[in-house]
mmCIF file of C-alpha atoms in Angstrom:
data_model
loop_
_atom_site.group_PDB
_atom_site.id
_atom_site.type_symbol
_atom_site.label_atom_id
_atom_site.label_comp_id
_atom_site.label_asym_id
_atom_site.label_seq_id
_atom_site.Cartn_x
_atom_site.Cartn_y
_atom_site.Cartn_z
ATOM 1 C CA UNK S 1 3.796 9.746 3.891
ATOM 2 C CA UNK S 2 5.700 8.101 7.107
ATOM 3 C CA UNK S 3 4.955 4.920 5.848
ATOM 4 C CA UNK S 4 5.782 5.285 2.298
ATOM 5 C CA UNK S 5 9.195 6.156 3.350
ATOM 6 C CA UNK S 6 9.658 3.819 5.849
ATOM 7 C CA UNK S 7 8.812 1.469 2.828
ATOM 8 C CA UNK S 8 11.531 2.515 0.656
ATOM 9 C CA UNK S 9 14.095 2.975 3.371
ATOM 10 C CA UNK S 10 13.294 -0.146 4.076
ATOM 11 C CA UNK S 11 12.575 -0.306 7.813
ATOM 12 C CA UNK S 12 10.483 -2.416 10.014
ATOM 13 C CA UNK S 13 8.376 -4.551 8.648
ATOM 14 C CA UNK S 14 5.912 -4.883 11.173
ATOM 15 C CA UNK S 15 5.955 -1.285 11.828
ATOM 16 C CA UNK S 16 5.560 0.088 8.954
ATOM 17 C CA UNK S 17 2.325 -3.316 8.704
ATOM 18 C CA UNK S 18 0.917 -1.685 12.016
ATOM 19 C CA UNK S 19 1.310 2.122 10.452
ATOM 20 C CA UNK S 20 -0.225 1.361 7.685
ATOM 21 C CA UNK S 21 -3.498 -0.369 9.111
ATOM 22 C CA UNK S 22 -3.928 2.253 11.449
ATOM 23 C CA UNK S 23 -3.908 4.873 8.257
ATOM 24 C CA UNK S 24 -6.180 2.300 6.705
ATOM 25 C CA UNK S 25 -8.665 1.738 9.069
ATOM 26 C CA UNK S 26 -8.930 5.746 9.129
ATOM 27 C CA UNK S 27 -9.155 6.569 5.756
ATOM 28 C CA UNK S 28 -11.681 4.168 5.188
ATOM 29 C CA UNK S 29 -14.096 5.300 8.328
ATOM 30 C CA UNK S 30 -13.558 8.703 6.900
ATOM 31 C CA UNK S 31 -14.682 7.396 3.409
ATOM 32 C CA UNK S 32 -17.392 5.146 4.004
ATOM 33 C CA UNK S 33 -19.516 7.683 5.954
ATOM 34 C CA UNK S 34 -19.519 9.903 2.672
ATOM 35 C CA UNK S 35 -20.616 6.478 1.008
ATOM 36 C CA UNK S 36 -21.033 3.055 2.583
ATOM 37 C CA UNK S 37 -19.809 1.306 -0.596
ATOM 38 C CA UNK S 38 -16.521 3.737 -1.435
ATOM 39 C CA UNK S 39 -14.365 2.636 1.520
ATOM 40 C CA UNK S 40 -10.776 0.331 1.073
ATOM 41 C CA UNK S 41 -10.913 -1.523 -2.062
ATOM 42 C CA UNK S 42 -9.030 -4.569 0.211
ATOM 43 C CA UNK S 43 -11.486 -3.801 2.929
ATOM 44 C CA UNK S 44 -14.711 -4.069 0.743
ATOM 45 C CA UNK S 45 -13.686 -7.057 -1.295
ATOM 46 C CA UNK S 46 -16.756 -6.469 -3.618
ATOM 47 C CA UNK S 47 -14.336 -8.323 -6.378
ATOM 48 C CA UNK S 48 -14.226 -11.230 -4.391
ATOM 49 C CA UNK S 49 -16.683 -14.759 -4.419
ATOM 50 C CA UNK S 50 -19.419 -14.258 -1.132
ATOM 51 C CA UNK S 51 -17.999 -18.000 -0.671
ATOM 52 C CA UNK S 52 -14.701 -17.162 -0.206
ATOM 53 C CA UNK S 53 -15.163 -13.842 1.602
ATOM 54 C CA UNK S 54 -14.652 -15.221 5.155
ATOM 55 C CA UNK S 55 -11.180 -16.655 4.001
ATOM 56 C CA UNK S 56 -9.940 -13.326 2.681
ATOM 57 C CA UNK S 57 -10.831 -11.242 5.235
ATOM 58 C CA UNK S 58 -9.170 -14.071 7.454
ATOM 59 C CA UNK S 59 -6.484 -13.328 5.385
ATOM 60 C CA UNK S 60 -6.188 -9.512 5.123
ATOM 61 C CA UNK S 61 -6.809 -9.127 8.806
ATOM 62 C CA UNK S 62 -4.553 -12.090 10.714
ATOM 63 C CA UNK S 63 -1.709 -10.254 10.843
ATOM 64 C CA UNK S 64 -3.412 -7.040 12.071
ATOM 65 C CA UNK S 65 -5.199 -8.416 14.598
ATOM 66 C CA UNK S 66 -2.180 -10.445 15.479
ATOM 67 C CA UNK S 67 0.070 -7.518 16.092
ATOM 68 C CA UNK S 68 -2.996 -5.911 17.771
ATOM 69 C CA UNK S 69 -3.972 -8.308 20.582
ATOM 70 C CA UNK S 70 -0.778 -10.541 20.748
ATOM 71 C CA UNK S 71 -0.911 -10.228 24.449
ATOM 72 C CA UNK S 72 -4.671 -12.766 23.721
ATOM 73 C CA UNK S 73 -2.364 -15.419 21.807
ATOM 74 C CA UNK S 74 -1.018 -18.677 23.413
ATOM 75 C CA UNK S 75 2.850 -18.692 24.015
ATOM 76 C CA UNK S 76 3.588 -20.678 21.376
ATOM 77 C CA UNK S 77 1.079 -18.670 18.231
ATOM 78 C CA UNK S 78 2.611 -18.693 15.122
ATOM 79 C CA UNK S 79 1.840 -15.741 12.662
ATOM 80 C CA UNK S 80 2.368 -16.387 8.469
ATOM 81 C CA UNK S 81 3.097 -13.176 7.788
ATOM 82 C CA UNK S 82 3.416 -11.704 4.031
ATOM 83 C CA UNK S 83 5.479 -8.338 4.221
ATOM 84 C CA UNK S 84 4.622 -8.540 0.428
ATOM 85 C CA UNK S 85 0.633 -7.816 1.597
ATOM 86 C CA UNK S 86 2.127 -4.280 2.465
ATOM 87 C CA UNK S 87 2.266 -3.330 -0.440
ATOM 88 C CA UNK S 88 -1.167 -3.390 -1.584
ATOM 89 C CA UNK S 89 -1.937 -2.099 1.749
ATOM 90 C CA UNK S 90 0.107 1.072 1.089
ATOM 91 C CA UNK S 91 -1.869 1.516 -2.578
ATOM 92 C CA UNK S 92 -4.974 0.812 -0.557
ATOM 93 C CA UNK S 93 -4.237 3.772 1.715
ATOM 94 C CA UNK S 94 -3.021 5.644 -1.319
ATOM 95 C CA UNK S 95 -6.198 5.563 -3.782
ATOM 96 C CA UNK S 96 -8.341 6.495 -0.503
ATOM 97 C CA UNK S 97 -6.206 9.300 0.603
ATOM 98 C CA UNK S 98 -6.504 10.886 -3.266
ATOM 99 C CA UNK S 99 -10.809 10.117 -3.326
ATOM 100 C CA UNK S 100 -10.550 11.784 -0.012
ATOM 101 C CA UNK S 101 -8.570 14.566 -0.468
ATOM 102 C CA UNK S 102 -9.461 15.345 -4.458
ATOM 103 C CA UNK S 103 -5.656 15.658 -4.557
ATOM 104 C CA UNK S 104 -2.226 14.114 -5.490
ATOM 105 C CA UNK S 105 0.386 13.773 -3.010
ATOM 106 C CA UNK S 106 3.628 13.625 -4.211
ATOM 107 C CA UNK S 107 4.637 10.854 -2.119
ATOM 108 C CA UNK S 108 1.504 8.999 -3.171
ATOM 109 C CA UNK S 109 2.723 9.697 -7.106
ATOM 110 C CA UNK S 110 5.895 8.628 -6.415
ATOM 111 C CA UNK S 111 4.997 4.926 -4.342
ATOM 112 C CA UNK S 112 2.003 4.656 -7.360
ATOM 113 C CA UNK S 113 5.070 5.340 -9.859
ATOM 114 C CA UNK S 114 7.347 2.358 -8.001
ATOM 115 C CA UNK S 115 3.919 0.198 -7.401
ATOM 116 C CA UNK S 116 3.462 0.266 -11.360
ATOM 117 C CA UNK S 117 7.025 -1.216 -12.405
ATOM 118 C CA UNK S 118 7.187 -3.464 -9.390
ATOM 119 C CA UNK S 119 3.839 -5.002 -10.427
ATOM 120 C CA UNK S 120 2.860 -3.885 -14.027
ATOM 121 C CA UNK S 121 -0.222 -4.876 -15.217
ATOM 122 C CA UNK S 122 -2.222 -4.983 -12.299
ATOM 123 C CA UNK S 123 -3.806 -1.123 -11.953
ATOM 124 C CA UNK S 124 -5.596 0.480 -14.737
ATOM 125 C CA UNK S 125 -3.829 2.159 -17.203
ATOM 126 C CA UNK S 126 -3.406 5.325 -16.790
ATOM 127 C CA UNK S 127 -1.309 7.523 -19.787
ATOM 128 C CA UNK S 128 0.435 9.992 -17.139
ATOM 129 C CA UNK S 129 1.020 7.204 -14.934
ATOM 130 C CA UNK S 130 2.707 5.362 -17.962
ATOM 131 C CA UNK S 131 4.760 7.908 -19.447
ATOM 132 C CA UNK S 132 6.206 8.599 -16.036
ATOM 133 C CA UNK S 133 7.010 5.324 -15.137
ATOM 134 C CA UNK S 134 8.731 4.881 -18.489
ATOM 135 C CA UNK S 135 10.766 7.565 -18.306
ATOM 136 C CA UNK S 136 11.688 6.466 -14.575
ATOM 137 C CA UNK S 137 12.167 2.377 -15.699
ATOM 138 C CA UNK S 138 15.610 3.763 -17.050
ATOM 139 C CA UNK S 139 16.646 5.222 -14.311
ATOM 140 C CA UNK S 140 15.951 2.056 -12.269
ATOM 141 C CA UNK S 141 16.372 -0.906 -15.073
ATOM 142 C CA UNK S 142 18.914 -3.834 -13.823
ATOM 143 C CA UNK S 143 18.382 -2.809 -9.935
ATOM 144 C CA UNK S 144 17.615 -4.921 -7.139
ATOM 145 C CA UNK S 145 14.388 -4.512 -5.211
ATOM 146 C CA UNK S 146 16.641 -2.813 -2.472
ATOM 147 C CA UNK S 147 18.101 -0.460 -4.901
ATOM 148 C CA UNK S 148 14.932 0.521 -6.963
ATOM 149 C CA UNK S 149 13.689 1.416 -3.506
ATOM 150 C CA UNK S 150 16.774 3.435 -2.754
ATOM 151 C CA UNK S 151 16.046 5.238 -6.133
ATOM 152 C CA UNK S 152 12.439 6.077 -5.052
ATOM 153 C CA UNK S 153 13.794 7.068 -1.382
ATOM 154 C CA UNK S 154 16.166 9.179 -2.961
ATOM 155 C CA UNK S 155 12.900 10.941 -5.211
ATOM 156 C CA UNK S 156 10.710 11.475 -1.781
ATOM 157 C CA UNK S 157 14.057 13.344 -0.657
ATOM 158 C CA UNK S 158 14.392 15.574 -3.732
ATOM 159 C CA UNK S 159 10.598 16.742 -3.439
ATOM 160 C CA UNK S 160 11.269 17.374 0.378
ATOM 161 C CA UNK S 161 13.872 19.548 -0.679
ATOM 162 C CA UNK S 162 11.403 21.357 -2.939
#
């Protein structure tokens, strides 16, 4: 939930990066030990080649275990960081959080809801998940990244308010 909204208020990157693993790295303990194979989609990579699994995790986890043990790295270690990653992070933490809990959050809805028009076509479809988001695309259409996720701030706000 922190992280979600430090997402759309659009905060520290690397915060809301070190948040999020944290969350990750829990949720998927806490699902993996109900069943070894049902853990962080981005963490079991059972989509990607066994030839290229080495690079992605390299990939997934540099920046983690950057922020993590920067006090290991030379002076002069250089980081390519992708705030973009977050993202999938974030729905990564989401999906587990709703097999773990048997529930939806609203804050989870609501990032899931921004995740779809940000990036359509990449999740499943689901038909509640698309008639929301199309009634919501109107609400948002012809506004910048920064202002769509003032929009959804402003809907985590309104559900705080009850």
């Amino acid at each position: 939930s922190t992280a979600i909204r430090l997402f759309f208020d659009r905060r520290d990157t690397i915060s809301i990066h070190t948040l999020v693993a944290a969350a990750q790295g829990i949720m998927h303990d806490l699902l993996t030990k109900q069943a070894p194979d049902k853990g962080s989609f981005l963490k079991t990579a059972i989509v990607v080649r066994p030839d290229k699994k080495d690079e992605y995790f390299k990939l997934i986890t540099d920046a983690q275990n950057f922020f993590k043990h920067a006090d290991r790295e030379p002076a002069d270690a250089v980081l390519d960081f992708y705030p973009e990653a977050i993202e999938f992070s974030i729905l990564d933490v989401v999906d587990m959080l709703q097999r773990y809990t048997r529930r939806h959050q609203p804050d989870a809805i609501v990032y899931l809801l921004w995740f779809v028009l940000k990036r359509p076509g990449i999740l499943e479809p689901n038909e509640l998940l698309q008639r929301l988001t199309q009634r919501i695309q109107a609400r948002t259409e012809g506004l910048t990244d920064g202002g769509r996720k003032q929009r959804f701030l402003e809907m985590l706000d309104a559900l705080d308010l009850g």
